[in-house]
Structures are given as structure tokens and as C-alpha cells.
GROMACS .gro file of N, CA and C in nm:
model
  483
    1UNK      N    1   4.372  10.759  16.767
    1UNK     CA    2   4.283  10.874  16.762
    1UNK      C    3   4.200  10.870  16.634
    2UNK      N    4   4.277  10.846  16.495
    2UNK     CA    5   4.197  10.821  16.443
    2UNK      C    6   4.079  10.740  16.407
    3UNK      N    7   4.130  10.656  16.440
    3UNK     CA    8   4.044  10.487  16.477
    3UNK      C    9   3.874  10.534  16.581
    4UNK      N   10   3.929  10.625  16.632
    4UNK     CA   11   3.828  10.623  16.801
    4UNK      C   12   3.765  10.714  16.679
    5UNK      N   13   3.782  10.849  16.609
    5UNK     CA   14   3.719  10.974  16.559
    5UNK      C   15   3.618  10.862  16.445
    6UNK      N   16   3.694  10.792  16.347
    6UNK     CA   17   3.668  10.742  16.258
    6UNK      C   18   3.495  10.672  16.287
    7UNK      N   19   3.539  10.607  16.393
    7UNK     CA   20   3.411  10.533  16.443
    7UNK      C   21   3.289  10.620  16.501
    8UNK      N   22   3.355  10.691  16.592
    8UNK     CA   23   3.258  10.814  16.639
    8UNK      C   24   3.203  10.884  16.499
    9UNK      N   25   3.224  10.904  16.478
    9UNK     CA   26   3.159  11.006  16.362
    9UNK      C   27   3.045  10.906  16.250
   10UNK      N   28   3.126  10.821  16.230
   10UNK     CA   29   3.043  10.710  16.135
   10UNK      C   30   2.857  10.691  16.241
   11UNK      N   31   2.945  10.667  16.354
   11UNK     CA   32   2.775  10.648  16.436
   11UNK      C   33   2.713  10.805  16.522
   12UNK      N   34   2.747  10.889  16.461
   12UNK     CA   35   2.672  11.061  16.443
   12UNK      C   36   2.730  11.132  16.519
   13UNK      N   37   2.839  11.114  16.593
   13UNK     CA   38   2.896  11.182  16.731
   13UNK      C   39   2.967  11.298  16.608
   14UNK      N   40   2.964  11.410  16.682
   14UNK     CA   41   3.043  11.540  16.680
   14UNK      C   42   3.164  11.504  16.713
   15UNK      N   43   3.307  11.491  16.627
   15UNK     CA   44   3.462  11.543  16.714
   15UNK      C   45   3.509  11.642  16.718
   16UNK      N   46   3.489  11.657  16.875
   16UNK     CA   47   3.580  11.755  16.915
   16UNK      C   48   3.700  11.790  16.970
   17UNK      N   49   3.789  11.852  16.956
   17UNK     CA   50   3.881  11.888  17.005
   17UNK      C   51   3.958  12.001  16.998
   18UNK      N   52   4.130  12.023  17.034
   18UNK     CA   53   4.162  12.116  17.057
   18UNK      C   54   4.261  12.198  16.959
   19UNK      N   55   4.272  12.135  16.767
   19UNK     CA   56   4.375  12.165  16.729
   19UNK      C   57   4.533  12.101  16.755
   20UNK      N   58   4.529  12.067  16.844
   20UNK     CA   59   4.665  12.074  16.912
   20UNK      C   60   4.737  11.970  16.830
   21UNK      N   61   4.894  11.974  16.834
   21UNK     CA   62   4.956  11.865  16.723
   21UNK      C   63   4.943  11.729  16.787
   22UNK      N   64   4.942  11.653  16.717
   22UNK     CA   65   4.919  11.471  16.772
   22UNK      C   66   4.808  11.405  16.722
   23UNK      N   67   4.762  11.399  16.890
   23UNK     CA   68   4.633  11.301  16.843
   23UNK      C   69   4.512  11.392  16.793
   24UNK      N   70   4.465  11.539  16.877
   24UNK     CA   71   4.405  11.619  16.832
   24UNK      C   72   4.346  11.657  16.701
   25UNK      N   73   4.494  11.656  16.636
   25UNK     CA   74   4.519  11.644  16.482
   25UNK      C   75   4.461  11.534  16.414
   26UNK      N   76   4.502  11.430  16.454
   26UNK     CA   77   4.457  11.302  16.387
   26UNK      C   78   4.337  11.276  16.376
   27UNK      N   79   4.251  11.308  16.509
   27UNK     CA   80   4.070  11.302  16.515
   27UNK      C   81   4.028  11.384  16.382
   28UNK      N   82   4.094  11.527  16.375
   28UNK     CA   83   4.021  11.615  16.319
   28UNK      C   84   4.056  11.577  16.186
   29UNK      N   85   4.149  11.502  16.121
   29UNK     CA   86   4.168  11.506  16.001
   29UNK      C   87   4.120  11.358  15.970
   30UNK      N   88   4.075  11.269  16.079
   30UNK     CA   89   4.044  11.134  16.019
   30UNK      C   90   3.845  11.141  15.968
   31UNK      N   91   3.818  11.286  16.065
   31UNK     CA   92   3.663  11.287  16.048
   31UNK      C   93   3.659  11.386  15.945
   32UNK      N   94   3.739  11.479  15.892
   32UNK     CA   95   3.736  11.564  15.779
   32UNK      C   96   3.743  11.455  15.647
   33UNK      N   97   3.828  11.311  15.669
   33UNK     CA   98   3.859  11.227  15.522
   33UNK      C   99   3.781  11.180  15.518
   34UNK      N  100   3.631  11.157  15.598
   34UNK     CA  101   3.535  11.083  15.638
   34UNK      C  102   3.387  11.125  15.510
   35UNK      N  103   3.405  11.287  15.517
   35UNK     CA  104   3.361  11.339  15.395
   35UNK      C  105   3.232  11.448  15.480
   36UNK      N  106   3.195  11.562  15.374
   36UNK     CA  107   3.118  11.663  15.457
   36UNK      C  108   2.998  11.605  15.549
   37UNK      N  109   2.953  11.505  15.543
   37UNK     CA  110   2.823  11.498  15.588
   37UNK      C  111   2.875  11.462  15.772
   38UNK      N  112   3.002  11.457  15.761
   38UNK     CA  113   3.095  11.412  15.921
   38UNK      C  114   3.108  11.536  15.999
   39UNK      N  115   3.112  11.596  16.096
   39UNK     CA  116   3.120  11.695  16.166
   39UNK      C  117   3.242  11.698  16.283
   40UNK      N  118   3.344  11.810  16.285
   40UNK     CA  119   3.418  11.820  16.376
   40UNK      C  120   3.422  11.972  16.402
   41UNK      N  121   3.500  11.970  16.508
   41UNK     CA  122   3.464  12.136  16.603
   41UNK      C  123   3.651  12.103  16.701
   42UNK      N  124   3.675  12.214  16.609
   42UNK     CA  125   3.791  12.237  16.755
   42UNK      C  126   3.811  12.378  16.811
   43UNK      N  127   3.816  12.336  16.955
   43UNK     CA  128   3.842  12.483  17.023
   43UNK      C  129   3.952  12.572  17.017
   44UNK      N  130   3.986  12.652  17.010
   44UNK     CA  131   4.115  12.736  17.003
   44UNK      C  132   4.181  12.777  17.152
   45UNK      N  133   4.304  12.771  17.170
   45UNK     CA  134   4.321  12.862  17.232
   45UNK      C  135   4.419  12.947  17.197
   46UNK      N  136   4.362  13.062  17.110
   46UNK     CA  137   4.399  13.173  16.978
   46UNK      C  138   4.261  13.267  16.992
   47UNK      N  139   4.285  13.369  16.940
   47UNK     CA  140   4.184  13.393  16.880
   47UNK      C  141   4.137  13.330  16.751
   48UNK      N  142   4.026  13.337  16.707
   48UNK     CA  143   3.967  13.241  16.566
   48UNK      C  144   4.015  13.276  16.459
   49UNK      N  145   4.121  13.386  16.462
   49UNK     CA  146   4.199  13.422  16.339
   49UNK      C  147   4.365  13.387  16.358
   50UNK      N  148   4.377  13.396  16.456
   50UNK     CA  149   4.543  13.302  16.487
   50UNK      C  150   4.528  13.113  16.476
   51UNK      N  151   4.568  13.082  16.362
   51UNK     CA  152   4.629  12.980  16.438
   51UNK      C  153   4.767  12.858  16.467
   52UNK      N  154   4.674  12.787  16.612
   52UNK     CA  155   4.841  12.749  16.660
   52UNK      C  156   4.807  12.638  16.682
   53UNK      N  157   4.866  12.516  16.654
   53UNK     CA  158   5.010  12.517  16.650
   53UNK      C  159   5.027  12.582  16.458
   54UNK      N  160   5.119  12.645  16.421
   54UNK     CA  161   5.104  12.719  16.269
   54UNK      C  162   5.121  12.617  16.130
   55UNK      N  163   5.161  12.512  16.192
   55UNK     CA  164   5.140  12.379  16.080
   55UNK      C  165   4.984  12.323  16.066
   56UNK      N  166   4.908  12.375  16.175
   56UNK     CA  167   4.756  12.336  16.145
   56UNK      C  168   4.662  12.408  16.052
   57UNK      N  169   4.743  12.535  16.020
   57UNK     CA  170   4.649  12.629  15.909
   57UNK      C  171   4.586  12.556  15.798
   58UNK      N  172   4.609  12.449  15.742
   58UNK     CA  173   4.510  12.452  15.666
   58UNK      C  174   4.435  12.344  15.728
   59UNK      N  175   4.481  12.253  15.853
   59UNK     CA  176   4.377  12.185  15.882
   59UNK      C  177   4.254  12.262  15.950
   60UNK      N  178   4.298  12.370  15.971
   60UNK     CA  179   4.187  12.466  16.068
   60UNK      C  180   4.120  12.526  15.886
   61UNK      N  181   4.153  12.545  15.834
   61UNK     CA  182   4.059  12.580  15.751
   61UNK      C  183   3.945  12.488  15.598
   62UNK      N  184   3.997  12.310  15.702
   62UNK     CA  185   3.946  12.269  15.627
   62UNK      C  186   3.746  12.249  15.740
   63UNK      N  187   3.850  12.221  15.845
   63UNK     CA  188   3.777  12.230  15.962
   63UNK      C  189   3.633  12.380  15.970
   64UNK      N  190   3.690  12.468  15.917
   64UNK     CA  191   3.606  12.549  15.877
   64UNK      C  192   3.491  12.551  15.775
   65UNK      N  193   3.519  12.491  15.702
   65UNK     CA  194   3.443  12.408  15.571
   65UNK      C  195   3.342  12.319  15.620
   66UNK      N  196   3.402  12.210  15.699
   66UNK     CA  197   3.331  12.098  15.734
   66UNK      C  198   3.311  12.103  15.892
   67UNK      N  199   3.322  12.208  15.953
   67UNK     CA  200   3.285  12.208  16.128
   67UNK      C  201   3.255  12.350  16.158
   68UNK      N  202   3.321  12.347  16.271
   68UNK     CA  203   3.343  12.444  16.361
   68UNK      C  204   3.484  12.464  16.415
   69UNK      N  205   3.503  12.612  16.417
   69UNK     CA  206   3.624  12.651  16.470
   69UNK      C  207   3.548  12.726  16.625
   70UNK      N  208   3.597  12.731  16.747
   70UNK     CA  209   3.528  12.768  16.821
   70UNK      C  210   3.689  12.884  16.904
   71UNK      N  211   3.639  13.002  16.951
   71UNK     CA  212   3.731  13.039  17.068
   71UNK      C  213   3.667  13.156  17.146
   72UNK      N  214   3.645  13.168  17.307
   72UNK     CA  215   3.631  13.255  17.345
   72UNK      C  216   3.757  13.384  17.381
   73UNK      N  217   3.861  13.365  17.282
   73UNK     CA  218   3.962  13.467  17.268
   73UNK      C  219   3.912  13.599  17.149
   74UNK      N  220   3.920  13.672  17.186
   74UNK     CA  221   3.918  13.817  17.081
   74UNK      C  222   4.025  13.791  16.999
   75UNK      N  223   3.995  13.834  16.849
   75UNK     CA  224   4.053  13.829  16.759
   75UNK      C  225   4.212  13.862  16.771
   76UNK      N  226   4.288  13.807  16.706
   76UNK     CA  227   4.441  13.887  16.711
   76UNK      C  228   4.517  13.824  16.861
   77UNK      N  229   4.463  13.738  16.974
   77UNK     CA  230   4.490  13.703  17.080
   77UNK      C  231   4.585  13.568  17.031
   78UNK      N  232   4.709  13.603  17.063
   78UNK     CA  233   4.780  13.453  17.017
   78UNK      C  234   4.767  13.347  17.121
   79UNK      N  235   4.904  13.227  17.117
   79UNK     CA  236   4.897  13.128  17.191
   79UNK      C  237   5.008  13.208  17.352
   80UNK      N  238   4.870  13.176  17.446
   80UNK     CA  239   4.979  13.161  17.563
   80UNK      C  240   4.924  13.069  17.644
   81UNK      N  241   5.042  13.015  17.749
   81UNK     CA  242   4.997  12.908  17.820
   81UNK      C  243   4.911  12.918  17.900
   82UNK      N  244   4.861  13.001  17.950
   82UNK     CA  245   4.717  13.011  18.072
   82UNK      C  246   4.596  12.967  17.971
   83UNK      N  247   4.603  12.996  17.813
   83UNK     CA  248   4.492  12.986  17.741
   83UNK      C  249   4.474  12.841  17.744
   84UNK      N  250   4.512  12.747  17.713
   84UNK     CA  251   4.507  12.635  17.677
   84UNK      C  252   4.404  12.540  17.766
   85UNK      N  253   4.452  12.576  17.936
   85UNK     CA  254   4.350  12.527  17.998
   85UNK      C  255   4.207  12.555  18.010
   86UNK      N  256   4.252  12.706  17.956
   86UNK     CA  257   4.068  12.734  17.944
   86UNK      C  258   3.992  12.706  17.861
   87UNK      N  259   4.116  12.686  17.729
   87UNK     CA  260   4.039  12.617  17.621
   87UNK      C  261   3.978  12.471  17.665
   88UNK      N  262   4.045  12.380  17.768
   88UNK     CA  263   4.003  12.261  17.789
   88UNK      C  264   3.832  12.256  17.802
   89UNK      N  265   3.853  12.356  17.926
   89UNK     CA  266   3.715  12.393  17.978
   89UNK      C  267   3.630  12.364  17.921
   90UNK      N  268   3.656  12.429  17.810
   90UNK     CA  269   3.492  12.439  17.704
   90UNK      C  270   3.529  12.299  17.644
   91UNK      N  271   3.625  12.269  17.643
   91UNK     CA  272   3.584  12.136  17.529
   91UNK      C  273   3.502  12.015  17.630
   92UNK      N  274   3.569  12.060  17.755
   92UNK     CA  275   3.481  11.928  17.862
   92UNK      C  276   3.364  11.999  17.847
   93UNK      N  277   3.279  12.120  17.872
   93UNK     CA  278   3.182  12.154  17.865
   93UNK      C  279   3.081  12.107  17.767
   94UNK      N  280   3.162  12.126  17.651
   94UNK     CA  281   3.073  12.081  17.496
   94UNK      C  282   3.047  11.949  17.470
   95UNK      N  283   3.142  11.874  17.539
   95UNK     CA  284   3.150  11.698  17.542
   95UNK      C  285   3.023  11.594  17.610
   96UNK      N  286   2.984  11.510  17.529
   96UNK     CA  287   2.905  11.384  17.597
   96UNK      C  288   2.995  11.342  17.680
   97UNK      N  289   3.148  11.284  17.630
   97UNK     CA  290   3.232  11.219  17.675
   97UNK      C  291   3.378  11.242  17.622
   98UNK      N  292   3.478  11.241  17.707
   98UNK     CA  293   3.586  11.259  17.673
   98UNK      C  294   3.675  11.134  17.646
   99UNK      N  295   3.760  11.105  17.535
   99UNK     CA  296   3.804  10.992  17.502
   99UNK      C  297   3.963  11.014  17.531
  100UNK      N  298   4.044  11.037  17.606
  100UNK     CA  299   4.181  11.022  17.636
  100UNK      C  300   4.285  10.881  17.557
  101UNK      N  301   4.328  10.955  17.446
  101UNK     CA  302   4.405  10.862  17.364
  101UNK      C  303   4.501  10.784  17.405
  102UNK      N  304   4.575  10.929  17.478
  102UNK     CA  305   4.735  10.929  17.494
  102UNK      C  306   4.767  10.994  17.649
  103UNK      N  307   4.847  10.992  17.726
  103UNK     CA  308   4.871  11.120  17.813
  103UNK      C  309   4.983  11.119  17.914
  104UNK      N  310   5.054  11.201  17.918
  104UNK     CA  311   5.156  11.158  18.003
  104UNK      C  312   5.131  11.198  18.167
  105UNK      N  313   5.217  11.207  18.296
  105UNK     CA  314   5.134  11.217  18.410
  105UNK      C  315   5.090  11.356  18.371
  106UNK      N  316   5.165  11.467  18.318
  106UNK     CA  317   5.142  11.589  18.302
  106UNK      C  318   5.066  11.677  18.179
  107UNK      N  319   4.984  11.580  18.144
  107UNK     CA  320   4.929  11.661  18.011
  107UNK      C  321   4.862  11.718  18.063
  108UNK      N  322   4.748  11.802  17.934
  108UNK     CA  323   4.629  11.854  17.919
  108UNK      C  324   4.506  11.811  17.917
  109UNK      N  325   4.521  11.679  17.843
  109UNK     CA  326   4.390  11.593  17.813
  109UNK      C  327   4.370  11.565  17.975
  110UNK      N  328   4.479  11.536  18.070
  110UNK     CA  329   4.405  11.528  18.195
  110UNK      C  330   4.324  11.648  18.324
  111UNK      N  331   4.366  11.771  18.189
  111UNK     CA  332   4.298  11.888  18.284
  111UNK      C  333   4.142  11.864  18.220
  112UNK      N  334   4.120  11.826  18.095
  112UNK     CA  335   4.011  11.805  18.019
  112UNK      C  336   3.948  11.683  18.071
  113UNK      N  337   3.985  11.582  18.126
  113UNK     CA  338   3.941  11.453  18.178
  113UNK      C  339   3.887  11.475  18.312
  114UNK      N  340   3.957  11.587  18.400
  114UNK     CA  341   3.905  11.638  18.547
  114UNK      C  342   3.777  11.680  18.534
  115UNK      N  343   3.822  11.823  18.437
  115UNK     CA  344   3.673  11.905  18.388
  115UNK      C  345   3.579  11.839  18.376
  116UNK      N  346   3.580  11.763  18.289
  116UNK     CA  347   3.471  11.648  18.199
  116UNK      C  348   3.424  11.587  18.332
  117UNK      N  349   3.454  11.523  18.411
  117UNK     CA  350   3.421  11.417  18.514
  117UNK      C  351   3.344  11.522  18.612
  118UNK      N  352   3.423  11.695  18.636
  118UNK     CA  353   3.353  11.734  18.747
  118UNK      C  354   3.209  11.791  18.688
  119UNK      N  355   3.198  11.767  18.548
  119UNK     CA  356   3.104  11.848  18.502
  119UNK      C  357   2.973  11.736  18.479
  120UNK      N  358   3.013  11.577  18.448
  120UNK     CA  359   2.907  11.473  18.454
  120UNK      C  360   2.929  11.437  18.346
  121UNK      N  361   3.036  11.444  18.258
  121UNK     CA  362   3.040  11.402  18.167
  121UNK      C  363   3.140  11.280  18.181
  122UNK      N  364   3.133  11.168  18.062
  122UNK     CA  365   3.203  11.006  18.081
  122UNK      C  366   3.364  11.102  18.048
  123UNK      N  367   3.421  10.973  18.147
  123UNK     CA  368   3.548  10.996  18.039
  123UNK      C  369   3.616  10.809  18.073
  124UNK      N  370   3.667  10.848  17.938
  124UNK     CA  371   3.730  10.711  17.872
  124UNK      C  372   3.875  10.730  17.879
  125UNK      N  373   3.953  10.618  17.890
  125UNK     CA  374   4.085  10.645  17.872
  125UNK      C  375   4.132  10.482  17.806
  126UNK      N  376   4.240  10.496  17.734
  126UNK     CA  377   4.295  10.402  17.653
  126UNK      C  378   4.397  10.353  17.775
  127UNK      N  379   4.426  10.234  17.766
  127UNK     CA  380   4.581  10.176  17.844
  127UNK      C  381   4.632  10.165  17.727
  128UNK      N  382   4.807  10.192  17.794
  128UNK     CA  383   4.895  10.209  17.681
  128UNK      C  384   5.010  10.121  17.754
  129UNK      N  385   5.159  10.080  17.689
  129UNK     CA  386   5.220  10.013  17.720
  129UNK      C  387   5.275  10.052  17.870
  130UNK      N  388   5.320   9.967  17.980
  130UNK     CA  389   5.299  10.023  18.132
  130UNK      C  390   5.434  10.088  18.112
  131UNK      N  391   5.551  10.085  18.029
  131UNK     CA  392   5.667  10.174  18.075
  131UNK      C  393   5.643  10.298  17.973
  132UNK      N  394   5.553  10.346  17.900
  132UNK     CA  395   5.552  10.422  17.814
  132UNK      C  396   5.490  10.562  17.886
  133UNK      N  397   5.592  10.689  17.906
  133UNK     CA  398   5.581  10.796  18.009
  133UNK      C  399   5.402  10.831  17.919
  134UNK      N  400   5.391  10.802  17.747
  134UNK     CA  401   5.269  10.899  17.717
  134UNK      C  402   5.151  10.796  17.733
  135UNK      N  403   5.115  10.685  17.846
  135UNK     CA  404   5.030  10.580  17.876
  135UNK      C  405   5.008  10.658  18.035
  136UNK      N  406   5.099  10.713  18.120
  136UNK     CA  407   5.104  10.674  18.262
  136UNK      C  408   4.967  10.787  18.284
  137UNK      N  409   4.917  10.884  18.207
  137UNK     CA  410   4.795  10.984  18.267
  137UNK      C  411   4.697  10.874  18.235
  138UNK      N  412   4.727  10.777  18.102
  138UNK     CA  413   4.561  10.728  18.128
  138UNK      C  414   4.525  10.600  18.238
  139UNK      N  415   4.629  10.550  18.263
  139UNK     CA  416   4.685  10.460  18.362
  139UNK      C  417   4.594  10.528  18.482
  140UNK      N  418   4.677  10.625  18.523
  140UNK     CA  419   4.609  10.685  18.576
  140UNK      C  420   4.449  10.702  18.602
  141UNK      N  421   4.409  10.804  18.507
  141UNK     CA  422   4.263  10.820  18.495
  141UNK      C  423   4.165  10.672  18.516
  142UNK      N  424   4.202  10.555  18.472
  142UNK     CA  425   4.150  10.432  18.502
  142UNK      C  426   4.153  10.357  18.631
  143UNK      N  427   4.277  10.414  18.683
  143UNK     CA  428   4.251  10.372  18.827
  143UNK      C  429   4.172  10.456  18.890
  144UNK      N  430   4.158  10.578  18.893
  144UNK     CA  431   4.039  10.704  18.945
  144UNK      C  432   3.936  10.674  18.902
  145UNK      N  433   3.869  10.608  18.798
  145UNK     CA  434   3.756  10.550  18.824
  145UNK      C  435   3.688  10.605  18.632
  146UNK      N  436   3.809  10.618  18.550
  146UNK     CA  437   3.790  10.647  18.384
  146UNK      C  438   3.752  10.526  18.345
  147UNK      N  439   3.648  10.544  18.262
  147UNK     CA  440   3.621  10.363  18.222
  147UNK      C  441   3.716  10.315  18.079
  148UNK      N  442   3.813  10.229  18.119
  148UNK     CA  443   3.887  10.161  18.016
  148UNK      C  444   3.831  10.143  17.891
  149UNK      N  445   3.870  10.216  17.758
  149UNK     CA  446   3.817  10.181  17.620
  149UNK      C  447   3.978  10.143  17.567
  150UNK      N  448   3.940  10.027  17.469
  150UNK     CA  449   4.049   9.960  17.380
  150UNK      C  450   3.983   9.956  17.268
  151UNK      N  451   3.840   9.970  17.240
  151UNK     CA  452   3.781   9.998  17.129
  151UNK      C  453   3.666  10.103  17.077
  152UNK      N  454   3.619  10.175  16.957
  152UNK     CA  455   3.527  10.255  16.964
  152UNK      C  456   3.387  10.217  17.007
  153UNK      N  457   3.381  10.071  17.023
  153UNK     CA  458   3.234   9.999  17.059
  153UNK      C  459   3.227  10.076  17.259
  154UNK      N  460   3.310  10.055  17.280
  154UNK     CA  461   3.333  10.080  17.439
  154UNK      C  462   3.256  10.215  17.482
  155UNK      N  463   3.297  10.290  17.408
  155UNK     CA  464   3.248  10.426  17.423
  155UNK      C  465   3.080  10.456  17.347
  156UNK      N  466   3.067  10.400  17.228
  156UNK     CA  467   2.953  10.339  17.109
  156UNK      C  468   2.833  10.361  17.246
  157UNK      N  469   2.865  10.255  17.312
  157UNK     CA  470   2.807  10.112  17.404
  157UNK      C  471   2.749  10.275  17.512
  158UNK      N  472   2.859  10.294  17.567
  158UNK     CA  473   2.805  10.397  17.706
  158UNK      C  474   2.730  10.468  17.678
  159UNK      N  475   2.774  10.558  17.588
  159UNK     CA  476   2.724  10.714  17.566
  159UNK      C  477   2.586  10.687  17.456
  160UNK      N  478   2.541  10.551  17.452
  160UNK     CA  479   2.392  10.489  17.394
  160UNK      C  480   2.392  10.537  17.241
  161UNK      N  481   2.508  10.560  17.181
  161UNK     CA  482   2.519  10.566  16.996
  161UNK      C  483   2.476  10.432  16.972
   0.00000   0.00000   0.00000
């Protein structure tokens, strides 16, 4: 994730994402070390004064400094699980292209990879080792017709950076 953010950003792309712990994390903090002139945006699903996961507080407020914090939740609205997918929504909405790091058959990034695709936007997915449960969503997504990236040129290349 960082690798994919690192590159994206160097050639002008916006990262976006969702906060969330992992890879989420890793985008947003590899384009924050990147330095102010780099831009990232993550969506909440909080209101813009909660946030979750609660080990991200100060990455959300560095993110504030150097991006965007985005949520269509009213203030004081914590984390519940119906939110999350809606948060996807907007992030496929806001997206050129969606880059799927990681995913198991049951994540999120693949409610965000649906969105993204029904909305016209690319989506990319990484192959990961074939017995590894957090490889089998992008496995997936590539046989449905996600175009295979193993590098940031892959994505560079499509989306005409």
C-alpha cells in the first residue's frame, strides 16, 4: 500500500481512502511522509469529529493538515457497521480508480471495487500468495475482469498519469 500511495502521489494522484487500520493506514501515512505538497483524503465512517479506528487520531489529524477528512455523518455519529459501506460509496464515487491491495473473500475493499466498477471507474487488484485467505478477494476481482497490478506503473499506465 505504501509502495502503490508512494508512487501515486509522486505522479499527482490524490490518495484516497478510508482511515481504516492496515493498508488504508499505510497509503495515508506513506503520502503524508511524502511531504505537504502530496495530497490525501480519507472518508469517515464517523462523524468528522469521531475518530475510528481510535489509534488513527493523530493520523486523522495529520491528514487534516495535509488533506482532507471527508464524512457525510453529522457530528458526534460514531462507528457502526451499516456506516462503513456507505462510506465505501463515496470513496468509489471520488475515485479515478480503485487499487485493491489486500482482500479477503469478505472484505470491504470488495464492496468499494463493485461500486467503483458499477460507477466506470478502473479497478486494480494485486495477486497475492494463492493459499493466503487476505489474496482470495483480489483473486477474485481479477478473474471478474479487475485489471492485475504488481506495480505502480500498471495503474501510472491506465489511468494516463
Amino acid at each position: 500500500a505504501a509502495l502503490f500511495a508512494h508512487a501515486l502521489s509522486n505522479a499527482g494522484a490524490l490518495i484516497l481512502s478510508g482511515l481504516a487500520k492496515g493498508v488504508d493506514s499505510a497509503a495515508h501515512q506513506a503520502t503524508i511522509k511524502l511531504g505537504p505538497r502530496h495530497r490525501t483524503a480519507a472518508v469517515l465512517g464517523t462523524g468528522i469529529d469521531l475518530v475510528y479506528p481510535r489509534q488513527n487520531i493523530l493520523l486523522s489529524q495529520a491528514i487534516s493538515r495535509q488533506g482532507l477528512l471527508v464524512s457525510e455523518l453529522p457530528l458526534g455519529v460514531g462507528p457502526q457497521a451499516r456506516h462503513f459501506p456507505r462510506r465505501n460509496r463515496i470513496i468509489a464515487a471520488l475515485a479515478l480508480g480503485v487499487v485493491v491491495i489486500e482482500a479477503a473473500e469478505r472484505s470491504g475493499s470488495l464492496i468499494t471495487a463493485r461500486l467503483a466498477a458499477d460507477l466506470g471507474r478502473e479497478v486494480f487488484a494485486l495477486p497475492g500468495p494463492i493459499h493466503s485467505a487476505n489474496s482470495a478477494g483480489c483473486h477474485r476481482l481479477i478473474q471478474q475482469g479487475a485489471k492485475l497490478a504488481f506495480k505502480p506503473d500498471d495503474v501510472l499506465e491506465e489511468l494516463h498519469f
